[in-house]
Structures are given as C-alpha cells and as structure tokens.
Coordinates of C-alpha atoms in Angstrom, one line a residue:
X14 CA 105.8 109.9 68.8
X15 CA 105.9 112.4 71.6
X16 CA 105.1 111.7 75.3
X17 CA 105.4 113.3 78.7
X18 CA 107.1 112.0 81.9
X19 CA 106.1 113.8 85.1
X20 CA 108.6 113.1 87.9
X21 CA 108.1 113.9 91.6
X22 CA 110.1 113.0 94.7
X23 CA 108.7 109.6 95.7
X24 CA 107.4 107.8 98.8
X25 CA 107.8 104.7 100.9
X26 CA 105.3 101.9 100.0
X27 CA 103.8 102.1 103.4
X28 CA 104.2 104.1 106.7
X29 CA 106.2 101.2 108.3
X30 CA 109.8 101.1 109.3
X31 CA 110.2 98.1 107.0
X32 CA 109.2 100.1 103.9
X33 CA 110.6 103.5 105.1
X34 CA 114.1 102.1 105.5
X35 CA 114.8 101.2 101.9
X36 CA 113.2 104.4 100.7
X37 CA 115.4 106.5 103.0
X38 CA 118.4 104.5 102.0
X39 CA 117.9 105.2 98.3
X40 CA 117.2 108.9 99.0
X41 CA 120.0 109.6 101.4
X42 CA 122.6 107.6 99.5
X43 CA 122.0 109.9 96.5
X44 CA 125.3 111.7 96.0
X45 CA 123.4 114.9 95.2
X46 CA 121.5 114.8 98.5
X47 CA 124.4 113.9 100.9
X48 CA 127.3 115.0 98.7
X49 CA 130.3 113.5 100.5
X50 CA 132.5 110.6 99.3
X51 CA 130.6 107.3 99.1
X52 CA 132.5 105.7 101.9
X53 CA 131.7 108.5 104.3
X54 CA 128.1 108.7 103.0
X55 CA 127.7 105.0 103.6
X56 CA 128.9 105.4 107.2
X57 CA 126.6 108.5 107.8
X58 CA 123.5 106.9 106.2
X59 CA 123.8 103.2 106.9
X60 CA 125.9 103.3 110.0
X61 CA 124.1 106.2 111.8
X62 CA 120.9 107.6 110.3
X63 CA 119.2 104.3 109.2
X64 CA 119.8 102.9 112.7
X65 CA 117.1 105.1 114.2
X66 CA 115.5 107.3 111.5
X67 CA 113.2 104.7 109.8
X68 CA 111.1 104.2 113.0
X69 CA 110.8 107.9 113.6
X70 CA 110.0 108.7 109.9
X71 CA 107.4 105.8 109.8
X72 CA 105.6 107.4 112.8
X73 CA 105.5 110.7 110.9
X74 CA 104.3 109.1 107.7
X75 CA 101.6 107.3 109.6
X76 CA 100.2 110.7 110.8
X77 CA 99.6 111.9 107.2
X78 CA 98.9 108.7 105.3
X79 CA 95.7 108.5 103.4
X80 CA 93.4 105.5 102.9
X81 CA 94.4 105.6 99.2
X82 CA 98.1 105.6 100.1
X83 CA 100.9 108.2 100.2
X84 CA 99.5 111.7 99.8
X85 CA 102.4 112.7 97.5
X86 CA 101.7 109.6 95.2
X87 CA 97.9 110.0 95.3
X88 CA 98.1 113.8 94.5
X89 CA 100.7 113.2 91.7
X90 CA 98.5 110.5 90.1
X91 CA 95.5 112.8 90.2
X92 CA 97.5 115.6 88.6
X93 CA 98.8 113.2 85.9
X94 CA 95.3 112.0 85.1
X95 CA 94.0 115.5 84.8
X96 CA 96.9 116.5 82.5
X97 CA 96.3 113.3 80.4
X98 CA 92.8 114.4 79.7
X99 CA 94.0 117.6 78.1
X100 CA 96.4 116.0 75.7
X101 CA 96.4 113.1 73.2
X102 CA 100.0 112.4 73.9
X103 CA 100.8 109.6 76.5
X104 CA 101.5 111.0 79.9
X105 CA 103.4 108.9 82.5
X106 CA 104.4 109.4 86.1
X107 CA 107.7 108.4 87.7
X108 CA 109.3 109.1 91.1
X109 CA 113.0 109.8 91.8
X110 CA 113.0 107.4 94.7
X111 CA 110.8 104.4 95.4
X112 CA 109.3 101.6 93.3
X113 CA 107.4 104.0 91.0
X114 CA 110.7 104.7 89.3
X115 CA 111.7 107.0 86.4
X116 CA 112.7 103.8 84.5
X117 CA 109.2 102.4 84.8
X118 CA 107.8 105.7 83.5
X119 CA 110.0 105.5 80.5
X120 CA 109.0 101.9 79.9
X121 CA 105.3 102.8 80.0
X122 CA 105.9 105.5 77.4
X123 CA 108.0 103.2 75.2
X124 CA 105.2 100.6 75.3
X125 CA 102.9 103.1 73.8
X126 CA 105.3 103.9 71.0
X127 CA 106.9 107.1 72.4
X128 CA 110.4 107.9 71.3
X129 CA 110.5 111.6 72.2
X130 CA 109.9 112.6 75.8
X131 CA 109.3 115.8 77.6
X132 CA 110.8 115.3 81.0
X133 CA 109.0 117.3 83.7
X134 CA 110.7 117.5 87.1
X135 CA 107.9 118.7 89.4
X136 CA 110.1 121.2 91.1
X137 CA 109.8 125.0 90.5
X138 CA 113.4 125.7 91.6
X139 CA 116.8 124.3 90.7
X140 CA 118.7 122.4 93.4
X141 CA 121.2 119.6 93.2
X142 CA 119.1 117.5 95.6
X143 CA 115.8 117.9 93.7
X144 CA 115.7 119.1 90.1
X145 CA 119.2 118.2 89.2
X146 CA 119.1 114.6 90.5
X147 CA 115.9 113.9 88.6
X148 CA 117.5 115.1 85.3
X149 CA 120.8 113.2 86.0
X150 CA 118.9 110.0 86.9
X151 CA 116.7 110.3 83.8
X152 CA 119.7 110.7 81.5
X153 CA 121.5 107.7 83.1
X154 CA 118.4 105.6 82.6
X155 CA 118.0 106.8 79.0
X156 CA 121.6 106.0 78.2
X157 CA 121.5 102.5 79.8
X158 CA 118.0 101.3 78.8
X159 CA 116.5 103.7 76.2
X160 CA 119.4 104.9 74.0
X161 CA 117.1 105.7 71.0
X162 CA 114.8 107.9 73.1
X163 CA 115.1 111.6 72.7
X164 CA 114.6 113.7 75.9
X165 CA 113.7 117.4 76.3
X166 CA 113.7 118.7 79.9
X167 CA 111.3 121.3 81.2
X168 CA 113.4 124.1 82.9
X169 CA 112.7 125.3 86.5
X170 CA 109.6 127.4 86.3
X171 CA 109.9 129.5 89.4
X172 CA 109.7 132.8 87.4
X173 CA 107.1 131.8 84.8
X174 CA 104.3 134.3 84.9
X175 CA 101.5 131.8 84.6
X176 CA 102.9 129.6 87.3
X177 CA 103.3 132.7 89.6
X178 CA 99.7 133.8 88.9
X179 CA 98.3 130.3 89.8
X180 CA 100.5 130.1 92.9
X181 CA 99.4 133.6 94.0
X182 CA 95.8 132.8 93.4
X183 CA 96.0 129.6 95.5
X184 CA 97.6 131.6 98.3
X185 CA 95.0 134.4 98.1
X186 CA 92.3 131.7 98.4
X187 CA 94.1 130.2 101.4
X188 CA 94.4 133.6 103.1
X189 CA 90.7 134.5 102.6
X190 CA 88.9 134.6 105.9
X191 CA 92.1 134.1 107.9
X192 CA 93.1 137.1 110.1
X193 CA 96.9 137.0 109.6
X194 CA 99.7 139.4 110.5
X195 CA 102.5 137.5 108.7
X196 CA 102.9 135.2 105.8
X197 CA 105.9 132.9 105.9
X198 CA 107.2 131.3 102.7
X199 CA 109.0 128.1 104.0
X200 CA 111.2 126.4 101.4
X201 CA 112.9 123.1 101.8
X202 CA 116.4 123.6 103.1
X203 CA 119.7 122.6 101.5
X204 CA 123.3 122.9 102.7
X205 CA 125.0 126.2 101.9
X206 CA 127.7 124.2 100.1
X207 CA 125.2 123.1 97.5
X208 CA 124.7 126.7 96.5
X209 CA 128.4 127.2 96.0
X210 CA 128.8 123.9 94.2
X211 CA 126.0 124.9 91.7
X212 CA 127.6 128.2 91.0
X213 CA 129.1 128.0 87.5
X214 CA 131.2 131.1 88.1
X215 CA 132.6 129.6 91.3
X216 CA 132.8 133.1 92.9
X217 CA 129.4 134.8 92.7
X218 CA 127.4 132.9 95.4
X219 CA 128.7 134.2 98.7
X220 CA 125.4 133.8 100.5
X221 CA 126.1 137.2 102.1
X222 CA 122.6 138.8 101.7
X223 CA 123.4 140.7 98.6
X224 CA 124.6 138.2 95.9
X225 CA 121.1 137.0 95.2
X226 CA 120.1 140.5 94.1
X227 CA 123.1 141.1 91.8
X228 CA 122.4 139.9 88.3
X229 CA 124.5 136.8 87.4
X230 CA 124.4 133.7 85.3
X231 CA 124.7 131.9 88.7
X232 CA 121.0 132.6 89.3
X233 CA 120.1 130.0 86.7
X234 CA 121.2 127.3 89.2
X235 CA 121.0 129.2 92.5
X236 CA 118.2 127.7 94.6
X237 CA 118.4 130.5 97.2
X238 CA 118.0 133.2 94.6
X239 CA 115.1 131.4 93.0
X240 CA 113.3 131.0 96.3
X241 CA 113.6 134.6 97.2
X242 CA 112.5 135.6 93.7
X243 CA 109.3 133.5 94.1
X244 CA 108.5 135.1 97.5
X245 CA 109.0 138.6 96.1
X246 CA 107.0 138.0 92.9
X247 CA 104.1 136.6 94.8
X248 CA 104.3 139.4 97.4
X249 CA 104.0 141.9 94.6
X250 CA 101.1 140.1 92.9
X251 CA 99.2 139.9 96.2
X252 CA 100.0 143.5 97.2
X253 CA 101.5 142.6 100.5
X254 CA 104.0 144.8 102.3
X255 CA 107.6 143.8 102.9
X256 CA 106.9 143.6 106.6
X257 CA 104.1 141.1 106.1
X258 CA 106.1 138.5 104.2
X259 CA 109.4 136.6 104.8
X260 CA 111.3 133.6 103.6
X261 CA 112.7 130.7 105.6
X262 CA 114.1 127.2 105.0
X263 CA 112.9 124.0 106.7
X264 CA 114.3 120.4 107.2
X265 CA 118.0 120.1 107.8
X266 CA 120.6 117.6 108.9
X267 CA 122.9 118.4 111.8
X268 CA 126.6 119.1 111.3
X269 CA 126.7 121.6 108.4
X270 CA 125.4 125.2 107.9
X271 CA 122.2 125.1 105.9
X272 CA 120.3 128.0 104.3
X273 CA 119.0 130.4 106.9
X274 CA 116.8 131.5 108.5
X275 CA 115.5 128.2 109.8
X276 CA 111.8 127.8 109.7
X277 CA 111.5 126.3 113.2
X278 CA 113.6 129.2 114.6
X279 CA 111.1 131.6 113.0
X280 CA 108.2 129.9 114.6
X281 CA 109.8 130.7 118.0
X282 CA 110.8 134.2 117.0
X283 CA 107.6 135.6 115.5
X284 CA 105.5 135.7 118.7
X285 CA 108.3 137.5 120.5
X286 CA 108.1 140.4 118.0
X287 CA 104.3 140.5 118.0
X288 CA 103.6 138.4 115.0
X289 CA 101.1 136.0 116.5
X290 CA 98.8 135.1 113.5
X291 CA 100.8 133.2 111.0
X292 CA 100.0 131.7 107.5
X293 CA 102.7 129.4 106.1
X294 CA 103.2 128.5 102.4
X295 CA 105.6 125.8 101.1
X296 CA 106.3 126.7 97.5
X297 CA 109.3 124.4 97.0
X298 CA 106.8 121.6 96.6
X299 CA 103.9 121.5 94.1
X300 CA 102.4 118.5 95.9
X301 CA 101.7 118.1 99.6
X302 CA 103.9 115.5 101.2
X303 CA 105.5 114.6 104.5
X304 CA 107.4 117.9 104.7
X305 CA 104.3 120.0 104.3
X306 CA 101.6 117.9 105.9
X307 CA 103.5 116.8 109.0
X308 CA 106.5 119.0 109.5
X309 CA 104.7 122.3 108.7
X310 CA 101.0 121.8 109.0
X311 CA 101.2 119.7 112.3
X312 CA 104.6 120.2 114.0
X313 CA 104.9 123.8 112.8
X314 CA 101.5 124.8 114.3
X315 CA 102.4 123.1 117.6
X316 CA 105.8 124.9 117.8
X317 CA 104.3 128.3 116.9
X318 CA 101.5 128.1 119.4
X319 CA 103.8 126.8 122.1
X320 CA 106.0 129.8 121.5
X321 CA 103.1 132.2 122.1
X322 CA 101.4 132.3 118.7
X323 CA 97.6 132.7 118.6
X324 CA 96.5 131.4 115.2
X325 CA 98.2 129.4 112.5
X326 CA 97.3 128.2 109.0
X327 CA 99.2 126.1 106.5
X328 CA 98.2 126.8 102.9
X329 CA 98.1 123.7 100.7
X330 CA 100.4 123.2 97.7
X331 CA 99.1 123.5 94.2
X332 CA 98.4 119.8 94.1
X333 CA 95.9 119.0 91.3
X334 CA 94.2 122.4 91.1
X335 CA 92.5 122.8 87.8
X336 CA 94.3 126.1 87.0
X337 CA 97.7 124.5 87.7
X338 CA 96.7 121.6 85.5
X339 CA 95.8 124.1 82.8
X340 CA 99.2 125.8 83.1
X341 CA 101.1 122.5 82.8
X342 CA 98.9 121.4 79.9
X343 CA 99.7 124.6 78.0
X344 CA 103.4 124.1 78.5
X345 CA 103.0 120.5 77.2
X346 CA 101.0 121.7 74.2
X347 CA 103.6 124.4 73.4
X348 CA 106.3 121.8 73.4
X349 CA 104.3 119.3 71.3
X350 CA 103.2 121.9 68.6
X351 CA 106.0 124.5 68.6
X352 CA 108.9 122.7 70.4
X353 CA 108.8 125.7 72.8
X354 CA 109.5 125.5 76.5
X355 CA 108.2 128.0 79.2
X356 CA 110.3 131.0 80.0

C-alpha cells in the first residue's frame, strides 16, 4: 500500500527558552547544518550558541506565534489536510527537527498499512542543510525502524513548470496594488563551503559569478544555481526587467563566508541607489516561518525604512494555497498511478 510523508523544517513546542533550547540543540548539532567535527560542533553549539541564543530566539518566536501554535506547524498541517482530501492514499506530516518527527510520520503511515512511501521534503531547492538532511534522516530511520518499507523521494522542484507558475501567480497577487520599484528574492543563506561540498565534480562550483550559468551536473545539487534559476524563471514569467529584480541570501552565522549578497546589506543599500519601494519574496520556503515572518516581514521592514526606504511589503510563501495544493496533489497522483516524479 502506498502513502505520502510530507516533511518540513520543524519548530519548538512553544516560544519559551525552555522549549527553544532543545529545538536549537537538535537543529544546530545536525552535521549538515554546522558541518564541523562533532567535538568542535559541540563546543560551538552547546558551549557558545546555546548559552544565549534560546532567550533571543524565544523572543523572536513569541512575536510571530499564533493562537493555534507555531505558524510553520499550523500551515503545514493545513496543507497536509488539503492534500489528503485529494487522494485516497494516507498522507502524514513529519518535521526534521522537533517532536513531530520523521519517525512518527513513518509510524503513522505504517499503522495504516503503508509499506511504500513517497517522501516529500518541502524544499524547492537542494541544500545539505535542508533537503539533504531530510532525506538522510528518513533513510536512517527507515533502516533502523522500518526495514521493509520502500521509499521514493520527490526531487527538488525549483524548476518544475507548474510550481513556477503557482509561485509566480502568488507573487503577482502580492504585488497587485503595491507601488514597487524593486522586487528582492531573499533565500535562506548557507556557507559557501556547502556549495563546494555538494559539488560532485569537486571543481565546477567556484562561486565566481559565472559557474552557475555554465551547464554542469553540479547544478543538480547546487543551491546557489537553483536559487538564481528560480529568480530568473519567475522574472521572465512576470515580465519584469532585470533591473527590477535581484537575489540575496538571509540568515547567517558569524565566522565563515556565506552566500552573498546578504539580505540585510541589501536593505541598507537599496535606498542609497534610489530603490525606496521594496517587495520581498522568500522562495526557499514553501511555508511561512520565523525566518519569513520575523526576520523579513518585521525586522526587514524596520531595517529598510531606517535606511531611507519609503514603502515595504513582504509577500507570503505558498503556504496552503489551493493552486499549490493542486500541484502537489498532481505530483502525488502521478507517482501513485504511473510511478512518475515531477521534472
């Protein structure tokens, strides 16, 4: 019997330091998030970051927390319920980090008789710290707890035509009625070394401004290339000029070079060059979360206006839009009936 496991990032149980600390510990101790030897990672995370970060993060979470709970969890559950209504197969939801685990998702499916699973990492792009860690964790859990379960993994869907159409439509709706002079695509940042580590050729990804436009097998696992591809594809669909659109990367840890340009630097730079009416999209996420609702929608607006900007708008993620649900449901049906995955 076939079933589907949707997997998103995860969330603390509550916006309190007590609950944020174990969530951050699990997240930051992931070797694909902070990819240094475990002894050093333990010192960085548990000896330094977790001494002060939980209180700060809890304050940020409290600003965006909904009455129903974590926005990311609530949105993901709504999306899952809508998808479930469009298929007779069991659909479960798991999170890479937190108590709503991937293992629990597999257990729910197994209890309903499922022995063949479509694993759906809810990330459009490939990155060690997002898509890859979901797949690796799922395979570890399968080997340890569900050895008889067969798993097929949905590939990154950043260039799927139907996904791009829905993303573009959502952005067009968000831009409607807003007098903008620039549209910024802000993707979650990763260290530059992650790009090089994910390069199967070990030589193509130089991050020199040109390698992403030179055809290579490396693009299958190159987060930077895939982000720029998404921006350019949407720009073309919406008919925006090159000068109206740009790409940046948000959220980073100090100490190492991360993908540039940095989003917060762009917020300061744009008013200086006459771009004072800014719309911001966060396509690395399909569900709004702390990084979109607090970092971009709240802090981003404050930084931009303080730098001289005049108007600012954050455009929501796809969340549980009906057209996005329809696209996902079609992918699931194609797999169920034809064993076909989206291109």
